Tab-separated table of N, CA, C and O in Angstrom:
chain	number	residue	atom	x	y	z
A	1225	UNK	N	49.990	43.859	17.762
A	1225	UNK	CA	48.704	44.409	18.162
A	1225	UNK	C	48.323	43.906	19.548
A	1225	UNK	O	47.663	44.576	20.342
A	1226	UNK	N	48.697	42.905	19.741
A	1226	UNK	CA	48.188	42.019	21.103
A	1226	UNK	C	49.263	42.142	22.354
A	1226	UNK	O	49.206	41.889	23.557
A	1227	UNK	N	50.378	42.716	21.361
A	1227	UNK	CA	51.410	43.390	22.968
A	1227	UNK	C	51.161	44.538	23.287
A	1227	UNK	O	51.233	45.062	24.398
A	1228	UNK	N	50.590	45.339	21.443
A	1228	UNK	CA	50.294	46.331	22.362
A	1228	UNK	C	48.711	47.252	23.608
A	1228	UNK	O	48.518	48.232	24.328
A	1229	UNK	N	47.973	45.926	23.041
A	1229	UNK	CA	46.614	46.247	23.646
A	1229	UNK	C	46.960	45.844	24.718
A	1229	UNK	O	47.319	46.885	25.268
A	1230	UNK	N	47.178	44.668	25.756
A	1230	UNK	CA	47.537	44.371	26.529
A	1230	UNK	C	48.653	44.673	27.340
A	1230	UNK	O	48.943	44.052	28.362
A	1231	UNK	N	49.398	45.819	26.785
A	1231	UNK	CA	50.553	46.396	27.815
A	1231	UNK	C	51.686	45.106	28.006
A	1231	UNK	O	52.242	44.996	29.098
A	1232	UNK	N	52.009	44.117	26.872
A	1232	UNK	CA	52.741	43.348	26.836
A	1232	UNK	C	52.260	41.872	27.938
A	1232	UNK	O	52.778	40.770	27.759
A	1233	UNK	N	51.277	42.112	28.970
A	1233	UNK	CA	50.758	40.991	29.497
A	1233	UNK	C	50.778	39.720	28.935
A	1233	UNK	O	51.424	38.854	29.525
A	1234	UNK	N	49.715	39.217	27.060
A	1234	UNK	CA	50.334	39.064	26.272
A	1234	UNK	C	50.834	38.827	25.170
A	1234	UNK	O	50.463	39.541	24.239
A	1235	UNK	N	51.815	37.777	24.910
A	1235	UNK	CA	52.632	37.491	23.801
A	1235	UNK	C	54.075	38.781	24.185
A	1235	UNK	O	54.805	39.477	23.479
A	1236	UNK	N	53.926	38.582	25.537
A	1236	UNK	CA	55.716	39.303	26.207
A	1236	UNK	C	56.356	38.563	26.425
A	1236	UNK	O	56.982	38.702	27.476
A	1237	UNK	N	56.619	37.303	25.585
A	1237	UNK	CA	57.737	36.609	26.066
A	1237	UNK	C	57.836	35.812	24.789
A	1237	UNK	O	56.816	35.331	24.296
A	1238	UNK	N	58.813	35.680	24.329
A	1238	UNK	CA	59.716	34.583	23.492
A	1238	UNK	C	60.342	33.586	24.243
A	1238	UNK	O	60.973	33.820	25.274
A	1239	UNK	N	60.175	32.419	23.725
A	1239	UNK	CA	61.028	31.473	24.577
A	1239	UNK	C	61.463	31.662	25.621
A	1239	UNK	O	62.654	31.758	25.917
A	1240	UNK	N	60.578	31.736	26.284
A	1240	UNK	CA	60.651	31.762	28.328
A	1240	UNK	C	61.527	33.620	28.302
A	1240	UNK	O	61.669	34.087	29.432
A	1241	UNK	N	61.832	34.166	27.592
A	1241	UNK	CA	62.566	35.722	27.346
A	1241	UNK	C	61.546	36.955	27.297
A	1241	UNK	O	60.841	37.083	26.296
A	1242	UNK	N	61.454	37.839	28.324
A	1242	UNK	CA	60.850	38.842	28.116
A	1242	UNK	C	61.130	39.733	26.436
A	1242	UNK	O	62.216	39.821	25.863
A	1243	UNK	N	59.851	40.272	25.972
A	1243	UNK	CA	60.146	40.951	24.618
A	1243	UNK	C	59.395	42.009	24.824
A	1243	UNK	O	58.252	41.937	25.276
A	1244	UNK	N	60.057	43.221	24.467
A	1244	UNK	CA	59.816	44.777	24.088
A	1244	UNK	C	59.523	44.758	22.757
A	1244	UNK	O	59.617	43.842	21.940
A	1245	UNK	N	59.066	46.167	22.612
A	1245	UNK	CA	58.537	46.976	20.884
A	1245	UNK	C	59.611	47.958	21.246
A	1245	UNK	O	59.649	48.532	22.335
A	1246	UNK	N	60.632	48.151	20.115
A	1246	UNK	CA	61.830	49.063	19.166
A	1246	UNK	C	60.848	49.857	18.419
A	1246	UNK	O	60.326	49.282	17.464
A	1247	UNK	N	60.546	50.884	18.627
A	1247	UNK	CA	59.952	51.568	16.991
A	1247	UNK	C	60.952	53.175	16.733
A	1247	UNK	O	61.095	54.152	17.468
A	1248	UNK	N	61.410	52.902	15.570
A	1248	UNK	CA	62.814	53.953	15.334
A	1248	UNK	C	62.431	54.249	13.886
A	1248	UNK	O	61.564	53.630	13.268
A	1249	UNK	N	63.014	55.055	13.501
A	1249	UNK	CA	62.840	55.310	12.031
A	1249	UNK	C	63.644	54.395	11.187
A	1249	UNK	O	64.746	54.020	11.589
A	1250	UNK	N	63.245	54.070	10.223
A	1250	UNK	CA	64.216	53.526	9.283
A	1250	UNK	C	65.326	54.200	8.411
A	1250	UNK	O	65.188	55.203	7.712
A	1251	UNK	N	66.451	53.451	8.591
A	1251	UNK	CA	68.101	54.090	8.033
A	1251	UNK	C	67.690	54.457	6.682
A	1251	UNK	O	68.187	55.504	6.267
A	1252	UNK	N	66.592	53.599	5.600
A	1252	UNK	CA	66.817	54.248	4.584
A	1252	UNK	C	65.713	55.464	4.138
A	1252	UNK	O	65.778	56.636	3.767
A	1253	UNK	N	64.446	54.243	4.461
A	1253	UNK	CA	63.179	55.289	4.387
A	1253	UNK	C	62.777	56.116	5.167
A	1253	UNK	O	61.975	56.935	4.719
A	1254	UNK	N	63.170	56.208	6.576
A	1254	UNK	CA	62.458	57.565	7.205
A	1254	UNK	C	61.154	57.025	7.830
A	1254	UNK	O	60.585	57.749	8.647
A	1255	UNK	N	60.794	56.204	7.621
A	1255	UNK	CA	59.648	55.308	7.932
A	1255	UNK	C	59.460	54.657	9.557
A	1255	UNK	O	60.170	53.695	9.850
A	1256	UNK	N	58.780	55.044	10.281
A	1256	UNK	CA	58.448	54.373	11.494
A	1256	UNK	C	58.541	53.100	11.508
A	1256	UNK	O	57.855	52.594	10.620
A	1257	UNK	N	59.238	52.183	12.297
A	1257	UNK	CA	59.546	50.606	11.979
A	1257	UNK	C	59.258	50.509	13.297
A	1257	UNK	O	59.527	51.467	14.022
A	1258	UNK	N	58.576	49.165	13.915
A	1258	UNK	CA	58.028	49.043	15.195
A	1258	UNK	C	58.953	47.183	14.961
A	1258	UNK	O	58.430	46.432	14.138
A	1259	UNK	N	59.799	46.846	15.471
A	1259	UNK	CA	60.084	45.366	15.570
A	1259	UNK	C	60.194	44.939	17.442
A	1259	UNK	O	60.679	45.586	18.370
A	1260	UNK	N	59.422	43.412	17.411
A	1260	UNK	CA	59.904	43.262	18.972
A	1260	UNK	C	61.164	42.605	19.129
A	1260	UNK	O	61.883	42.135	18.247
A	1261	UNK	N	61.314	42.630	20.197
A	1261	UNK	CA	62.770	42.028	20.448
A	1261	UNK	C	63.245	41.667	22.052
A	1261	UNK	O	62.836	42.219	23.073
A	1262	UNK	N	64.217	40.590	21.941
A	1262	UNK	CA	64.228	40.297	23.587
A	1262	UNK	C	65.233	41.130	24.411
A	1262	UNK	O	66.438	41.256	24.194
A	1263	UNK	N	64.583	41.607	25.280
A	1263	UNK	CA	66.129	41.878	26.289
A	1263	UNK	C	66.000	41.560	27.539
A	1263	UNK	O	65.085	40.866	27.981
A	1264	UNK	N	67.023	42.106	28.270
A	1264	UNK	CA	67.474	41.425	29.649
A	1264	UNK	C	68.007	42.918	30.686
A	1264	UNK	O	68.907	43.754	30.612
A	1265	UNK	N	66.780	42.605	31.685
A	1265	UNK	CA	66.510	43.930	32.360
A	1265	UNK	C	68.107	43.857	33.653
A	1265	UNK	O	68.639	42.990	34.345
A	1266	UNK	N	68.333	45.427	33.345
A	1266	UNK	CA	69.670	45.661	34.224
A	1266	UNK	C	69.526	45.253	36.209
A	1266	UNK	O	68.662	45.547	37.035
A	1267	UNK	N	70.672	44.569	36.299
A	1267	UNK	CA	70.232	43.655	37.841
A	1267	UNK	C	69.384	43.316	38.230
A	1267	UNK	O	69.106	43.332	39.429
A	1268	UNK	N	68.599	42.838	37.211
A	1268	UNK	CA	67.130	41.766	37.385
A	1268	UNK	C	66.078	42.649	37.931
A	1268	UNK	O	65.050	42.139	38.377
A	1269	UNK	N	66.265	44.085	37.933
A	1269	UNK	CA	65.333	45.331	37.830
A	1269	UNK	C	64.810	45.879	36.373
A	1269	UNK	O	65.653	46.203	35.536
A	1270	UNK	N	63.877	45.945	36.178
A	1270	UNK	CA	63.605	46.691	34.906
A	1270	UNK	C	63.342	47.607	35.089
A	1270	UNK	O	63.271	48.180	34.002
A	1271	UNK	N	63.060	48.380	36.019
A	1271	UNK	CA	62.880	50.001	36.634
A	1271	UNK	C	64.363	50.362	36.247
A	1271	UNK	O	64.367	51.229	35.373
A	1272	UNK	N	65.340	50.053	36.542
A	1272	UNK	CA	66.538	50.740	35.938
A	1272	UNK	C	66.837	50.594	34.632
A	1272	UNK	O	67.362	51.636	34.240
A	1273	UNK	N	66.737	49.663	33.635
A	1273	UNK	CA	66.713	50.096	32.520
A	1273	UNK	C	66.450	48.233	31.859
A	1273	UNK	O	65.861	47.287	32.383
A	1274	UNK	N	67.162	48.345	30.587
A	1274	UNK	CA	66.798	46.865	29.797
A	1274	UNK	C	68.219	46.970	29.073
A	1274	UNK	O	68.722	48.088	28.960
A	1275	UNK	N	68.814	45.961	28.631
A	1275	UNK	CA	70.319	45.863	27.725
A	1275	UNK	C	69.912	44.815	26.715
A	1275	UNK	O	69.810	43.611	26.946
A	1276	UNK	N	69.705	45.392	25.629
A	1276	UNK	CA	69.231	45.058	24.550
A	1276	UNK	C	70.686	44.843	23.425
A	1276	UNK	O	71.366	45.804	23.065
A	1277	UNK	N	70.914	43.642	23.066
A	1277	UNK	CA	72.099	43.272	21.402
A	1277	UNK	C	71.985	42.760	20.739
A	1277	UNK	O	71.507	41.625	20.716
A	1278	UNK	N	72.472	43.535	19.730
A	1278	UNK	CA	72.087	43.426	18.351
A	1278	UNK	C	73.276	42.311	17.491
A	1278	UNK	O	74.158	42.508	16.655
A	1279	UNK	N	72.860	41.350	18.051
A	1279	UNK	CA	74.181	40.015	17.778
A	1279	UNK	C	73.579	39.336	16.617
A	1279	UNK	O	74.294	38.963	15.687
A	1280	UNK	N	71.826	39.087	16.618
A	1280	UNK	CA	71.666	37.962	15.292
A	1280	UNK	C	72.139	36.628	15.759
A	1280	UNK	O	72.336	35.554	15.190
A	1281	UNK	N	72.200	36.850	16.398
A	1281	UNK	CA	72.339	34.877	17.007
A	1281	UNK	C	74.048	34.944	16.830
A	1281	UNK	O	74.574	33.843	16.663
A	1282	UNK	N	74.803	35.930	16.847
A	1282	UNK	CA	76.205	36.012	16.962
A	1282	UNK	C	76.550	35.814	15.822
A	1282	UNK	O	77.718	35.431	15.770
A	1283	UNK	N	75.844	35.938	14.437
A	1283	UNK	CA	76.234	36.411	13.214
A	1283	UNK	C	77.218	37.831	12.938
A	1283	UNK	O	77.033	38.996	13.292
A	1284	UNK	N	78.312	37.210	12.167
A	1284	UNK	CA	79.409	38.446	11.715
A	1284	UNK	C	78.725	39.829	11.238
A	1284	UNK	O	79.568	40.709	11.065
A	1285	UNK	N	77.223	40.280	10.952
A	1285	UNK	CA	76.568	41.360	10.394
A	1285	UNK	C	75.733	41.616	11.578
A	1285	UNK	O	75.252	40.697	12.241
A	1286	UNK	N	75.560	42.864	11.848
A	1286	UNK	CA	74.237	43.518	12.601
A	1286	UNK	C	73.219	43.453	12.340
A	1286	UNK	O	72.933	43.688	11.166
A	1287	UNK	N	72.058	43.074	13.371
A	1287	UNK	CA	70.694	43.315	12.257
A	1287	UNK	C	70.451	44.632	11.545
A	1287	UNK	O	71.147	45.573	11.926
A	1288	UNK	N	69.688	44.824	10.697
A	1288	UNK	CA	69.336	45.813	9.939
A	1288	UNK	C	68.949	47.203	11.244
A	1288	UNK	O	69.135	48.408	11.070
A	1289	UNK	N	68.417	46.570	12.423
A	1289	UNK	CA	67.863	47.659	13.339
A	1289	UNK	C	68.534	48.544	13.783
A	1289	UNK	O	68.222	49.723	13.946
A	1290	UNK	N	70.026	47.736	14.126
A	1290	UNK	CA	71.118	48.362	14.537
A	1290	UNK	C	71.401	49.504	13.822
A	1290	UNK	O	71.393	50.603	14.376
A	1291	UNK	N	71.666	49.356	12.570
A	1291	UNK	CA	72.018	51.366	11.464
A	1291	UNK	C	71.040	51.531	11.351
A	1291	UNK	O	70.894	51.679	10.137
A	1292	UNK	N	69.778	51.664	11.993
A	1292	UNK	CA	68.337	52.347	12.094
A	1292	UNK	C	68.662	53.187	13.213
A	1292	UNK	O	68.626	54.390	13.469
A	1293	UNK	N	69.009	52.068	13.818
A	1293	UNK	CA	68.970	53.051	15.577
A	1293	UNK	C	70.227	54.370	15.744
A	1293	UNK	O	70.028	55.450	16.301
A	1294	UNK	N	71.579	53.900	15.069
A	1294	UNK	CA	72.826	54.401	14.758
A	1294	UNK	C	72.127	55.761	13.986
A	1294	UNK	O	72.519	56.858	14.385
A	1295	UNK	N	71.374	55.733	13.181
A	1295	UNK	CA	71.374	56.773	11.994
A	1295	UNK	C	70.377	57.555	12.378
A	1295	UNK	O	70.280	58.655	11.835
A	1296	UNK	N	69.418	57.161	13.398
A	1296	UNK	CA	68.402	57.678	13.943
A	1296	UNK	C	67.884	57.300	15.383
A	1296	UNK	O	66.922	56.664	15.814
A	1297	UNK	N	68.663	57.794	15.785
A	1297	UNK	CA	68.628	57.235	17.735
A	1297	UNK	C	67.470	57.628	18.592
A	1297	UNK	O	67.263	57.379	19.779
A	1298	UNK	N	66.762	58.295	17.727
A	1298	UNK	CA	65.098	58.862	18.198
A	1298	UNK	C	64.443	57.124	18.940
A	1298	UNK	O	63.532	56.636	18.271
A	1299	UNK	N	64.753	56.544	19.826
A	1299	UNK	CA	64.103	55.257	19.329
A	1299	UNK	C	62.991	55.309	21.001
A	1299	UNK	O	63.212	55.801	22.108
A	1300	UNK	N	61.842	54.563	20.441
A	1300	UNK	CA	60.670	54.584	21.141
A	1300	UNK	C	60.784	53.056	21.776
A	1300	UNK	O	60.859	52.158	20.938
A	1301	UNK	N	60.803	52.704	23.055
A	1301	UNK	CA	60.949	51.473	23.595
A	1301	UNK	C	59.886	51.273	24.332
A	1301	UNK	O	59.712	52.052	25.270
A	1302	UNK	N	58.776	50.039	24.071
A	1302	UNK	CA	57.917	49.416	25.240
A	1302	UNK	C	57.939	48.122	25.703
A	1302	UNK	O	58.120	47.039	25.145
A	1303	UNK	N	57.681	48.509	27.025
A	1303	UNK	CA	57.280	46.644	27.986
A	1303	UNK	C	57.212	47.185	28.812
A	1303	UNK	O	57.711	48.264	29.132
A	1304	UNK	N	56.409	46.343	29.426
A	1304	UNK	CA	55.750	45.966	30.403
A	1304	UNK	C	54.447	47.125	30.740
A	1304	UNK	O	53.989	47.398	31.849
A	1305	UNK	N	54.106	47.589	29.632
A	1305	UNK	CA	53.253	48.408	29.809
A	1305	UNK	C	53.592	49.933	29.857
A	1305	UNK	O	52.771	50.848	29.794
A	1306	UNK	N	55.135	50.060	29.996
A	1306	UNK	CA	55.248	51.279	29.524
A	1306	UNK	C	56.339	51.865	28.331
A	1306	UNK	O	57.189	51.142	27.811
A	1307	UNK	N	56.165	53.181	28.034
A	1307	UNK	CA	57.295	53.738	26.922
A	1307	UNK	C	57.813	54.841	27.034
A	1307	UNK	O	57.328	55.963	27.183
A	1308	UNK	N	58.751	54.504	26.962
A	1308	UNK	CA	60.770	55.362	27.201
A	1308	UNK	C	61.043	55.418	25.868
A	1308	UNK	O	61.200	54.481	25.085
A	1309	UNK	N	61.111	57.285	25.557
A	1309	UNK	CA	61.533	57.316	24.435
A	1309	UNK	C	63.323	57.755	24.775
A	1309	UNK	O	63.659	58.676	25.520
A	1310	UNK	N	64.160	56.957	24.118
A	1310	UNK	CA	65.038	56.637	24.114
A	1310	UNK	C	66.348	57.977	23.750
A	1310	UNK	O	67.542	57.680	23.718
């Protein structure tokens, strides 16, 4: 609520890491799922895009978001105040 009233100003950062809002449908329910998450903007521009992975701290399984996004690639991305639907 507070990233998104504020256009990510804040509570946009995790551990010194810029964080976006994912909102995609869910793989099983169909359901709008909004999770944040960190990424890392392409050549230290975020006007060109963000590279976002789905590692889990480099766990052998994907997060759950990953066959959300796979099964339903409709996905809605915000920071820094704005949204790129995907």
């Amino acid at each position: 609520f507070v990233y998104r009233l504020t256009g990510g100003r804040l509570m946009g950062k995790f551990q010194g890491r810029p964080v976006m809002l994912v909102t995609m449908k869910g793989a099983k329910t169909g359901q709008d799922r909004t999770i944040p998450l960190m990424y890392v903007p392409l050549k230290e521009n975020v006007e060109q895009g963000v590279i976002v992975v789905g590692s889990q701290g480099g766990a052998p399984k994907s997060p759950v978001w990953v066959r959300s996004s796979q099964k339903n690639p409709d996905v809605v991305v915000q920071y820094m105040g704005k949204k790129v639907r995907l």
